[in-house]
Short mmCIF file of C-alpha atoms in Angstrom, two decimals:
data_model
loop_
_atom_site.label_atom_id
_atom_site.label_comp_id
_atom_site.label_asym_id
_atom_site.label_seq_id
_atom_site.Cartn_x
_atom_site.Cartn_y
_atom_site.Cartn_z
CA GLY A 1 108.74 86.10 98.86
CA GLY A 2 105.66 87.18 96.87
CA LEU A 3 102.52 88.67 98.17
CA MET A 4 100.11 86.06 99.80
CA PRO A 5 96.71 86.20 98.96
CA SER A 6 94.12 86.98 101.58
CA PRO A 7 93.60 84.18 104.06
CA LEU A 8 89.94 84.72 104.00
CA PRO A 9 87.67 84.30 101.04
CA TYR A 10 85.61 87.29 102.20
CA LEU A 11 85.95 90.87 103.53
CA ASN A 12 83.98 92.09 106.51
CA LEU A 13 81.91 95.01 105.15
CA TYR A 14 80.22 96.93 107.96
CA HIS A 15 77.39 98.62 106.27
CA LYS A 16 76.36 100.86 109.27
CA GLU A 17 80.02 102.37 109.19
CA TRP A 18 79.66 102.68 105.42
CA LEU A 19 76.52 104.51 105.46
CA ALA A 20 77.62 106.58 108.47
CA SER A 21 81.06 107.67 106.80
CA SER A 22 80.93 111.31 105.94
CA THR A 23 83.68 110.67 103.43
CA VAL A 24 81.37 108.13 101.62
CA ARG A 25 78.30 110.27 101.85
CA MET A 26 80.07 113.08 100.16
CA MET A 27 80.89 110.74 97.07
CA PRO A 28 78.76 110.50 94.18
CA PHE A 29 77.45 107.02 93.43
CA ALA A 30 80.24 106.34 90.65
CA ALA A 31 82.94 107.45 93.14
CA GLN A 32 81.39 104.97 95.75
CA GLY A 33 81.64 102.17 93.45
CA ILE A 34 85.22 102.74 92.47
CA TYR A 35 86.03 103.03 96.22
CA LEU A 36 84.42 99.69 96.83
CA ASN A 37 86.05 98.17 93.88
CA LEU A 38 89.64 99.54 95.25
CA VAL A 39 88.74 98.12 98.83
CA PHE A 40 88.24 94.74 97.19
CA THR A 41 91.15 94.85 95.07
CA GLN A 42 93.44 95.83 98.13
CA TRP A 43 91.88 92.88 99.90
CA GLU A 44 92.94 90.66 97.35
CA ASP A 45 96.43 92.17 96.44
CA GLU A 46 97.35 93.73 99.75
CA ARG A 47 98.19 96.98 98.15
CA LEU A 48 97.49 99.40 95.40
CA ALA A 49 99.73 100.93 92.73
CA SER A 50 100.84 104.71 93.91
CA SER A 51 100.13 106.25 90.32
CA PRO A 52 96.42 107.50 90.02
CA ALA A 53 96.75 106.67 86.17
CA ASP A 54 97.66 102.99 86.81
CA ILE A 55 94.79 102.76 89.34
CA LYS A 56 92.47 104.25 86.73
CA ARG A 57 93.57 101.86 84.24
CA LEU A 58 93.28 98.94 86.43
CA LEU A 59 89.56 99.85 87.02
CA ARG A 60 88.94 100.58 83.37
CA ALA A 61 87.17 103.74 84.76
CA THR A 62 85.83 106.47 82.33
CA ASP A 63 87.44 109.99 82.65
CA GLU A 64 84.22 111.00 84.19
CA GLU A 65 83.93 108.21 86.71
CA TRP A 66 87.61 108.70 87.63
CA GLU A 67 87.11 112.69 88.17
CA ALA A 68 84.41 111.86 90.55
CA PHE A 69 86.59 109.69 92.83
CA GLU A 70 90.05 111.16 92.25
CA PRO A 71 89.50 113.97 94.97
CA PHE A 72 89.11 111.07 97.52
CA LEU A 73 92.01 108.90 96.60
CA ASP A 74 94.53 110.25 98.85
CA VAL A 75 92.00 110.42 101.65
CA CYS A 76 90.96 106.76 101.37
CA PHE A 77 94.11 105.16 100.01
CA PRO A 78 97.16 107.25 101.03
CA VAL A 79 100.65 106.10 99.75
CA CYS A 80 102.57 104.46 102.54
CA ASP A 81 106.24 104.47 103.28
CA ASP A 82 106.81 101.55 100.84
CA GLY A 83 105.49 103.37 97.97
CA PHE A 84 102.06 101.55 97.55
CA ARG A 85 98.60 102.90 98.39
CA ARG A 86 96.47 101.31 101.13
CA ASN A 87 93.62 101.73 103.12
CA GLU A 88 94.41 101.33 106.84
CA ARG A 89 91.04 99.87 107.76
CA VAL A 90 91.44 97.30 104.98
CA SER A 91 95.03 96.56 106.12
CA ASN A 92 93.93 96.16 109.74
CA ASP A 93 91.18 93.83 108.80
#
């Protein structure tokens, strides 16, 4: 069986948690944009590739944009036992 698309056409985004997150607040704006795009991508696809290079290509991020986000990749989207990256909060929602 393949992956099932998200059962909901929307994602709950809790703005107060976003604004209060010390991780998000440390990110440059470009990194925040990448983070949000990866949250949306995981919501639709249930998982992300493990390879940082594959994720960068998927996003079509510039080197400068990716360098701003890459230090946060493992914290925000760790590699899980099945070899794919996931954000735990997105998976739980």
